[in-house]
mmCIF file of C-alpha atoms and ligand atoms in Angstrom:
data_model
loop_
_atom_site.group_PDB
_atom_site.id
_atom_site.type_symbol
_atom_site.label_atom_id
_atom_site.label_comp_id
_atom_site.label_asym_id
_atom_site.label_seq_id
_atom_site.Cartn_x
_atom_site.Cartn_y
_atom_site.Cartn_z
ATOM 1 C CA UNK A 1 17.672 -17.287 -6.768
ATOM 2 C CA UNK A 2 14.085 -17.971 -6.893
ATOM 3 C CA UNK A 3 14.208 -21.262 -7.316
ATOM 4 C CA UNK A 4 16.222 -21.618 -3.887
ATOM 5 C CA UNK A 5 13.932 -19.761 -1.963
ATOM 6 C CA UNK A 6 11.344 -22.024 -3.182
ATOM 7 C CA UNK A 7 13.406 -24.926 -1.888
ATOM 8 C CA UNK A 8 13.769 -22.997 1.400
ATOM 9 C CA UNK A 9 10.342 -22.712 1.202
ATOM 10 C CA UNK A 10 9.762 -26.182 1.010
ATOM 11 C CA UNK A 11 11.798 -27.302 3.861
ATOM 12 C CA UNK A 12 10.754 -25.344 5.694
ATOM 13 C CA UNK A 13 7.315 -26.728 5.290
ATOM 14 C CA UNK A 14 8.835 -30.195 5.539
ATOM 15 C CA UNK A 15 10.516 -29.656 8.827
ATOM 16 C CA UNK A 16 7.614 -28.145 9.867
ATOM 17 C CA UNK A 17 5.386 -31.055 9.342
ATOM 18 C CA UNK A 18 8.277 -33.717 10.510
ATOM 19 C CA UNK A 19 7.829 -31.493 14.347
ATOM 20 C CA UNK A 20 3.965 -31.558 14.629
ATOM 21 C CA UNK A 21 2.442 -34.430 16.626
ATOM 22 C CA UNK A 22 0.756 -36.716 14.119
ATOM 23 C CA UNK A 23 -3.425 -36.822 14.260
ATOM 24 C CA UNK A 24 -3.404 -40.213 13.299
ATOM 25 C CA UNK A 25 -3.069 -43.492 15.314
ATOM 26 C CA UNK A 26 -1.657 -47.070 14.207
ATOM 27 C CA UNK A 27 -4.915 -48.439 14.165
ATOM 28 C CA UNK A 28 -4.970 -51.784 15.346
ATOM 29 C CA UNK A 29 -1.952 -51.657 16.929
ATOM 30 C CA UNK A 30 -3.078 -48.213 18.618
ATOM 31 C CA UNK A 31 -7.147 -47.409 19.498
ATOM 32 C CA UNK A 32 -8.058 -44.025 19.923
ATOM 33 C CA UNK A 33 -10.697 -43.532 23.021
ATOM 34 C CA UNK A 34 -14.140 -42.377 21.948
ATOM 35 C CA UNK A 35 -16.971 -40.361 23.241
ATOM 36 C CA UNK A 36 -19.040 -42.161 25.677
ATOM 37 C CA UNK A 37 -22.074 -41.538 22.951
ATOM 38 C CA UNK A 38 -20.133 -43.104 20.421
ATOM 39 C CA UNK A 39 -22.798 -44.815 18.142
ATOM 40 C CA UNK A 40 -20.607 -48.072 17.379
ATOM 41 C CA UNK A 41 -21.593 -51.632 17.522
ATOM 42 C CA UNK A 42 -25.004 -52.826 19.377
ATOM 43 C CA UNK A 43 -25.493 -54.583 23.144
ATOM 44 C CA UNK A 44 -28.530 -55.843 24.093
ATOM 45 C CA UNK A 45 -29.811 -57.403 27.490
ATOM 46 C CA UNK A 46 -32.743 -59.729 27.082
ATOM 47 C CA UNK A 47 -33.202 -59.133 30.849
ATOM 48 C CA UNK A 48 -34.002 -55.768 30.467
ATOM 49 C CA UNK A 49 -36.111 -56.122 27.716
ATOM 50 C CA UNK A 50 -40.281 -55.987 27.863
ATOM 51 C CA UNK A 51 -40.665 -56.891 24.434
ATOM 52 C CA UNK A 52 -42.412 -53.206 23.624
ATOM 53 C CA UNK A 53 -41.070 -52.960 20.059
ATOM 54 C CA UNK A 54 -40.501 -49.124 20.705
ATOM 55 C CA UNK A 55 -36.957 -50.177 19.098
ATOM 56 C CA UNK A 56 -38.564 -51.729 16.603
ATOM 57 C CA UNK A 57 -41.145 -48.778 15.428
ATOM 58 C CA UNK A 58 -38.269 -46.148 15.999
ATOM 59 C CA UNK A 59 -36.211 -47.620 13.331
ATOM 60 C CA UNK A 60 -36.356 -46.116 9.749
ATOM 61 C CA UNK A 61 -34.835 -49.034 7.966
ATOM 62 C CA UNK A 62 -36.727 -51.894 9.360
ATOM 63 C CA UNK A 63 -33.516 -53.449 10.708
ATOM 64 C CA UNK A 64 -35.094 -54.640 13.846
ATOM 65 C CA UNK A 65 -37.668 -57.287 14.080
ATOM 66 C CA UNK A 66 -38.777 -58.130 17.960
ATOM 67 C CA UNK A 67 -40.305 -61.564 19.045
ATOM 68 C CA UNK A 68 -42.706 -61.910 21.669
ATOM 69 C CA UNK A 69 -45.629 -63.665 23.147
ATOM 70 C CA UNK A 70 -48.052 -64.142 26.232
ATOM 71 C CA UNK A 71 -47.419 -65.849 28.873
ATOM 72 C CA UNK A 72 -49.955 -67.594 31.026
ATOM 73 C CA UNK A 73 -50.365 -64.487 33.185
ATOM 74 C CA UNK A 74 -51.284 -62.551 29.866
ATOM 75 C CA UNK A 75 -47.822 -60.449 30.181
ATOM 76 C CA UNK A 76 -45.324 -60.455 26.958
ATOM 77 C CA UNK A 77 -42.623 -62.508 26.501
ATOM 78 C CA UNK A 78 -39.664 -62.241 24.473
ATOM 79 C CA UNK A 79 -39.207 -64.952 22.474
ATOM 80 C CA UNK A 80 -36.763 -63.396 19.795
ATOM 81 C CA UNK A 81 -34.953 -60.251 18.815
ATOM 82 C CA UNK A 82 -33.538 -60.027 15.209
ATOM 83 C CA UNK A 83 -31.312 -57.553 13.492
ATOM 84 C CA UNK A 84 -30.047 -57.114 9.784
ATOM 85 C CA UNK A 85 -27.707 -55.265 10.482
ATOM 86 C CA UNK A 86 -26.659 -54.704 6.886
ATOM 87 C CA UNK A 87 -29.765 -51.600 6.611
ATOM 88 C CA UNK A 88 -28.492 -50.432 10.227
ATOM 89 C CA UNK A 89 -27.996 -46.395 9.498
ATOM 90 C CA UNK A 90 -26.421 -46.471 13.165
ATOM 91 C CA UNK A 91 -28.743 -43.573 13.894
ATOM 92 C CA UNK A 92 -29.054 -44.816 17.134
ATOM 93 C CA UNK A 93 -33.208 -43.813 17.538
ATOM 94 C CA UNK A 94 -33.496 -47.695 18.443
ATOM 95 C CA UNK A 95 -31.480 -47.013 21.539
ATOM 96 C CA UNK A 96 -33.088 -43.849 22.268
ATOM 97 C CA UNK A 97 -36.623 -45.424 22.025
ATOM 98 C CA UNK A 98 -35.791 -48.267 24.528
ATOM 99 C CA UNK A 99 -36.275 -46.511 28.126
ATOM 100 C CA UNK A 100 -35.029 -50.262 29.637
ATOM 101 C CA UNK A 101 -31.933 -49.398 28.536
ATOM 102 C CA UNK A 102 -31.969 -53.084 26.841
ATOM 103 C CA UNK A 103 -30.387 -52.007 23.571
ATOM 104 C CA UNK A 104 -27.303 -49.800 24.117
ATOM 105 C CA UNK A 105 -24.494 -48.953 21.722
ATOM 106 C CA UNK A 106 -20.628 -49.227 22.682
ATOM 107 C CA UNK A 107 -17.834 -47.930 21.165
ATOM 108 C CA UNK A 108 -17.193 -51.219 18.798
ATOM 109 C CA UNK A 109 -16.070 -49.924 15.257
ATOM 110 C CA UNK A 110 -14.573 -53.560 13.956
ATOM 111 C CA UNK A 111 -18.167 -53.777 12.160
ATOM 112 C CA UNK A 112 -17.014 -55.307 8.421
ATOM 113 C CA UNK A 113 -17.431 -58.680 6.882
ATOM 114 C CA UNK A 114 -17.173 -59.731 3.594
ATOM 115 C CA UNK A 115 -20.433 -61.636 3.096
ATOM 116 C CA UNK A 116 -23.627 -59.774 3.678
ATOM 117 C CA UNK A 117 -25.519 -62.728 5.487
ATOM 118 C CA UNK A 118 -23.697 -62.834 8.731
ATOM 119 C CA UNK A 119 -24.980 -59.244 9.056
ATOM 120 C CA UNK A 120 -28.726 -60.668 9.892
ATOM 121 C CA UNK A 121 -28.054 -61.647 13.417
ATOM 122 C CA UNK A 122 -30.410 -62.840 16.311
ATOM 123 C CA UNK A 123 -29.280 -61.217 19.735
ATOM 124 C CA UNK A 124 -28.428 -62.806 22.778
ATOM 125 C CA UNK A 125 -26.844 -61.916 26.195
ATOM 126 C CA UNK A 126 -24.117 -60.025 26.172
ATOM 127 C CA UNK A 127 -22.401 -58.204 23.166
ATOM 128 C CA UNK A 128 -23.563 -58.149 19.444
ATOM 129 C CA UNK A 129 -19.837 -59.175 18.271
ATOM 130 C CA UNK A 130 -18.221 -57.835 15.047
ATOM 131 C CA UNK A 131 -18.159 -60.597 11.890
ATOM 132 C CA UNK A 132 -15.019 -61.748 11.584
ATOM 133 C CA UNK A 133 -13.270 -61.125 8.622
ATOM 134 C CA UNK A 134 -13.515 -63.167 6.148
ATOM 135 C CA UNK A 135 -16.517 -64.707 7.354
ATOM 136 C CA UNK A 136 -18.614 -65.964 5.349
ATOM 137 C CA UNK A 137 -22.291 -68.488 5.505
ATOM 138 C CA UNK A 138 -25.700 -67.698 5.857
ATOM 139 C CA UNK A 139 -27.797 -68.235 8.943
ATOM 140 C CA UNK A 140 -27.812 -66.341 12.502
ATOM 141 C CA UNK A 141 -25.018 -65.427 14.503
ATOM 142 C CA UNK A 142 -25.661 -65.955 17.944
ATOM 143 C CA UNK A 143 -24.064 -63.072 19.848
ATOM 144 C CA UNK A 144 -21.680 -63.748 23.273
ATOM 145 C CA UNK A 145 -20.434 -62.348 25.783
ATOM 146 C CA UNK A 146 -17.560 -59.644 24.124
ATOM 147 C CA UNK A 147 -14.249 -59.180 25.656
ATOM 148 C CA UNK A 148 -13.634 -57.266 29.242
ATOM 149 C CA UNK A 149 -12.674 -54.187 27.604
ATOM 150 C CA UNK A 150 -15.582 -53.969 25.096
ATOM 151 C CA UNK A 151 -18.363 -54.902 28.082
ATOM 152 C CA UNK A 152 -16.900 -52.155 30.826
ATOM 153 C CA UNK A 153 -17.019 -49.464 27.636
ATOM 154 C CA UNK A 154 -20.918 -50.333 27.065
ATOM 155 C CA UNK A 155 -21.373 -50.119 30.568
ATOM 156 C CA UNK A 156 -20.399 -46.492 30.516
ATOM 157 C CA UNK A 157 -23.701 -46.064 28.921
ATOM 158 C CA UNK A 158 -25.762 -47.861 30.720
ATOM 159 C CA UNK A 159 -27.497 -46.319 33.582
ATOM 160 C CA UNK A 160 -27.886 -48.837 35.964
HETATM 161 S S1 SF4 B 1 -29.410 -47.517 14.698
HETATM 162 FE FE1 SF4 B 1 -31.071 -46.620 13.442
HETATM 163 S S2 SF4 B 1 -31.127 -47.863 11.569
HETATM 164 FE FE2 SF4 B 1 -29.922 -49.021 13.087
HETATM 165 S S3 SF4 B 1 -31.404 -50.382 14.069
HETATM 166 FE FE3 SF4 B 1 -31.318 -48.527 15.316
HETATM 167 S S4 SF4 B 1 -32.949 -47.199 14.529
HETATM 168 FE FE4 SF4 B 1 -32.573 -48.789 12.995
HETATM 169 S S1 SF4 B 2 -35.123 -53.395 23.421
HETATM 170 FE FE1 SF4 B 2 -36.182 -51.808 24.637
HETATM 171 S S2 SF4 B 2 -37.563 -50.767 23.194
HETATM 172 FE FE2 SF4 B 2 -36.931 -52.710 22.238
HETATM 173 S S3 SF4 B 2 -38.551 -54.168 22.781
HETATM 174 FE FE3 SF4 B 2 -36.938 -54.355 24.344
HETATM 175 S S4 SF4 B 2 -37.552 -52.951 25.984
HETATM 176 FE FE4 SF4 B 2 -38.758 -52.398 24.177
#
Protein backbone atom coordinates (compact mmCIF):
# COMPACT_ATOMS: atom_id res chain seq x y z
CA UNK A 1 0.00 0.00 0.00
CA UNK A 2 2.75 2.26 0.80
CA UNK A 3 4.72 1.62 -1.79
CA UNK A 4 1.81 2.77 -4.27
CA UNK A 5 1.24 5.86 -2.70
CA UNK A 6 4.80 6.53 -3.11
CA UNK A 7 4.39 5.88 -6.82
CA UNK A 8 1.35 8.20 -6.74
CA UNK A 9 3.51 10.38 -5.16
CA UNK A 10 5.90 10.36 -7.75
CA UNK A 11 3.70 11.01 -10.62
CA UNK A 12 2.32 13.21 -9.39
CA UNK A 13 5.51 15.12 -9.10
CA UNK A 14 6.32 14.02 -12.64
CA UNK A 15 3.20 15.35 -14.19
CA UNK A 16 3.68 18.18 -12.31
CA UNK A 17 7.01 19.07 -13.69
CA UNK A 18 6.00 17.78 -17.45
CA UNK A 19 3.03 21.08 -17.05
CA UNK A 20 5.40 23.88 -15.81
CA UNK A 21 6.92 26.16 -18.47
CA UNK A 22 10.59 25.27 -18.69
CA UNK A 23 13.27 28.17 -17.30
CA UNK A 24 15.64 27.19 -19.72
CA UNK A 25 16.17 28.19 -23.41
CA UNK A 26 17.83 26.16 -26.43
CA UNK A 27 20.70 28.21 -26.35
CA UNK A 28 21.96 28.86 -29.60
CA UNK A 29 19.12 28.01 -31.27
CA UNK A 30 17.04 30.27 -28.71
CA UNK A 31 18.75 33.72 -26.92
CA UNK A 32 17.24 34.90 -23.96
CA UNK A 33 17.03 38.99 -23.88
CA UNK A 34 19.17 40.60 -21.21
CA UNK A 35 19.19 43.61 -19.04
CA UNK A 36 20.23 46.66 -20.80
CA UNK A 37 23.28 46.73 -18.02
CA UNK A 38 24.24 43.45 -18.97
CA UNK A 39 28.11 43.42 -18.45
CA UNK A 40 28.90 41.14 -21.64
CA UNK A 41 31.43 41.64 -24.29
CA UNK A 42 33.30 45.20 -24.81
CA UNK A 43 32.60 48.17 -27.67
CA UNK A 44 34.75 50.82 -28.00
CA UNK A 45 34.64 54.06 -30.25
CA UNK A 46 38.03 55.55 -30.93
CA UNK A 47 36.00 58.68 -31.85
CA UNK A 48 34.86 59.19 -28.61
CA UNK A 49 37.87 58.56 -26.97
CA UNK A 50 40.40 61.47 -25.39
CA UNK A 51 42.96 59.13 -24.55
CA UNK A 52 42.47 59.99 -20.51
CA UNK A 53 43.36 56.48 -19.30
CA UNK A 54 40.53 56.87 -16.60
CA UNK A 55 39.68 53.23 -18.10
CA UNK A 56 42.89 52.35 -17.75
CA UNK A 57 43.54 53.44 -13.86
CA UNK A 58 39.93 52.13 -12.97
CA UNK A 59 40.83 48.67 -13.83
CA UNK A 60 41.99 46.24 -11.02
CA UNK A 61 43.57 43.68 -13.25
CA UNK A 62 45.63 45.76 -15.51
CA UNK A 63 43.71 44.48 -18.55
CA UNK A 64 43.73 47.76 -20.28
CA UNK A 65 46.72 49.46 -21.63
CA UNK A 66 45.85 53.00 -23.55
CA UNK A 67 48.16 54.56 -26.29
CA UNK A 68 48.51 58.08 -26.80
CA UNK A 69 50.58 61.00 -27.81
CA UNK A 70 50.77 64.86 -28.61
CA UNK A 71 49.91 66.26 -31.37
CA UNK A 72 51.37 69.41 -32.79
CA UNK A 73 48.78 71.52 -30.97
CA UNK A 74 50.05 69.84 -27.63
CA UNK A 75 46.49 67.90 -27.29
CA UNK A 76 46.59 63.85 -26.86
CA UNK A 77 46.23 61.54 -29.36
CA UNK A 78 45.25 58.08 -29.37
CA UNK A 79 47.52 56.09 -30.95
CA UNK A 80 46.50 52.60 -29.43
CA UNK A 81 44.11 50.90 -27.07
CA UNK A 82 44.99 47.31 -25.89
CA UNK A 83 43.09 44.74 -23.93
CA UNK A 84 44.00 41.19 -22.47
CA UNK A 85 41.10 40.28 -22.09
CA UNK A 86 42.01 36.96 -20.50
CA UNK A 87 42.44 39.08 -16.67
CA UNK A 88 39.06 40.98 -17.69
CA UNK A 89 36.90 40.42 -14.21
CA UNK A 90 33.99 42.06 -16.40
CA UNK A 91 33.49 44.38 -13.45
CA UNK A 92 32.67 46.88 -15.73
CA UNK A 93 34.57 50.05 -13.54
CA UNK A 94 36.42 50.61 -17.04
CA UNK A 95 33.11 51.59 -18.52
CA UNK A 96 32.01 53.45 -15.61
CA UNK A 97 35.29 55.52 -15.51
CA UNK A 98 35.00 56.59 -19.23
CA UNK A 99 32.44 59.70 -19.11
CA UNK A 100 32.91 59.69 -23.31
CA UNK A 101 31.02 56.87 -23.27
CA UNK A 102 33.98 55.36 -25.60
CA UNK A 103 34.10 51.97 -23.91
CA UNK A 104 30.60 50.47 -23.45
CA UNK A 105 29.59 46.89 -22.77
CA UNK A 106 26.75 44.98 -24.82
CA UNK A 107 25.03 42.08 -24.13
CA UNK A 108 27.69 39.65 -26.10
CA UNK A 109 28.13 36.39 -23.95
CA UNK A 110 29.86 34.15 -26.96
CA UNK A 111 33.25 35.22 -25.07
CA UNK A 112 35.33 31.57 -25.19
CA UNK A 113 38.28 30.46 -27.18
CA UNK A 114 40.43 27.78 -26.77
CA UNK A 115 43.85 29.46 -26.94
CA UNK A 116 44.56 32.18 -24.47
CA UNK A 117 46.46 34.55 -26.98
CA UNK A 118 43.63 35.71 -29.11
CA UNK A 119 42.30 37.09 -25.80
CA UNK A 120 45.05 40.11 -25.95
CA UNK A 121 43.30 42.18 -28.49
CA UNK A 122 43.95 45.81 -29.84
CA UNK A 123 40.51 47.70 -30.35
CA UNK A 124 39.23 49.24 -33.26
CA UNK A 125 35.91 50.77 -34.54
CA UNK A 126 33.12 49.06 -33.96
CA UNK A 127 32.60 45.84 -31.82
CA UNK A 128 35.29 43.88 -29.78
CA UNK A 129 34.08 40.43 -31.50
CA UNK A 130 34.00 37.07 -29.63
CA UNK A 131 37.16 34.49 -30.62
CA UNK A 132 35.94 32.07 -32.59
CA UNK A 133 36.03 28.76 -31.47
CA UNK A 134 38.63 26.95 -32.04
CA UNK A 135 40.77 29.73 -32.72
CA UNK A 136 43.88 29.57 -32.15
CA UNK A 137 47.56 31.96 -32.96
CA UNK A 138 49.13 34.57 -31.20
CA UNK A 139 49.14 38.21 -32.17
CA UNK A 140 46.22 40.99 -32.09
CA UNK A 141 42.86 40.65 -33.20
CA UNK A 142 41.75 43.58 -34.85
CA UNK A 143 38.12 44.13 -33.85
CA UNK A 144 35.15 45.01 -36.73
CA UNK A 145 32.24 46.13 -37.08
CA UNK A 146 29.77 43.18 -35.19
CA UNK A 147 26.58 42.12 -36.67
CA UNK A 148 23.23 44.50 -36.82
CA UNK A 149 21.77 42.88 -33.93
CA UNK A 150 24.85 43.00 -31.62
CA UNK A 151 25.58 47.00 -32.63
CA UNK A 152 21.66 48.25 -32.04
CA UNK A 153 21.94 46.19 -28.43
CA UNK A 154 25.23 48.32 -27.47
CA UNK A 155 23.55 51.22 -28.60
CA UNK A 156 20.95 50.81 -25.93
CA UNK A 157 23.68 51.88 -23.69
CA UNK A 158 25.05 54.45 -25.18
CA UNK A 159 23.80 57.85 -24.47
CA UNK A 160 24.18 59.67 -27.42
S1 LIG B 1 35.68 45.12 -16.82
FE1 LIG B 1 36.91 45.38 -14.93
S2 LIG B 1 38.63 43.94 -15.15
FE2 LIG B 1 37.69 44.16 -17.20
S3 LIG B 1 38.88 45.77 -18.19
FE3 LIG B 1 37.14 46.78 -17.21
S4 LIG B 1 37.87 47.40 -15.18
FE4 LIG B 1 39.32 45.89 -15.99
S1 LIG C 1 37.99 54.94 -23.26
FE1 LIG C 1 37.15 56.66 -22.07
S2 LIG C 1 38.23 56.61 -20.09
FE2 LIG C 1 39.40 55.33 -21.53
S3 LIG C 1 40.97 56.71 -22.38
FE3 LIG C 1 39.20 56.76 -23.78
S4 LIG C 1 37.96 58.49 -23.08
FE4 LIG C 1 39.38 58.01 -21.42
Amino acid sequence: MAHGRGALRGLRVTLGVMLKRPITVEYPFKKLKFSPIYRGGFCFYPARCVGCKLCQNACPNRVITVRTERGEDKKLRLVGYEMDLQYCLYCGFCVEACNKNALVMTDQINLTCYDRSVLRVELAEGFLPAPSPGATGGGKAVAVKGPAGREESAQRKVAE
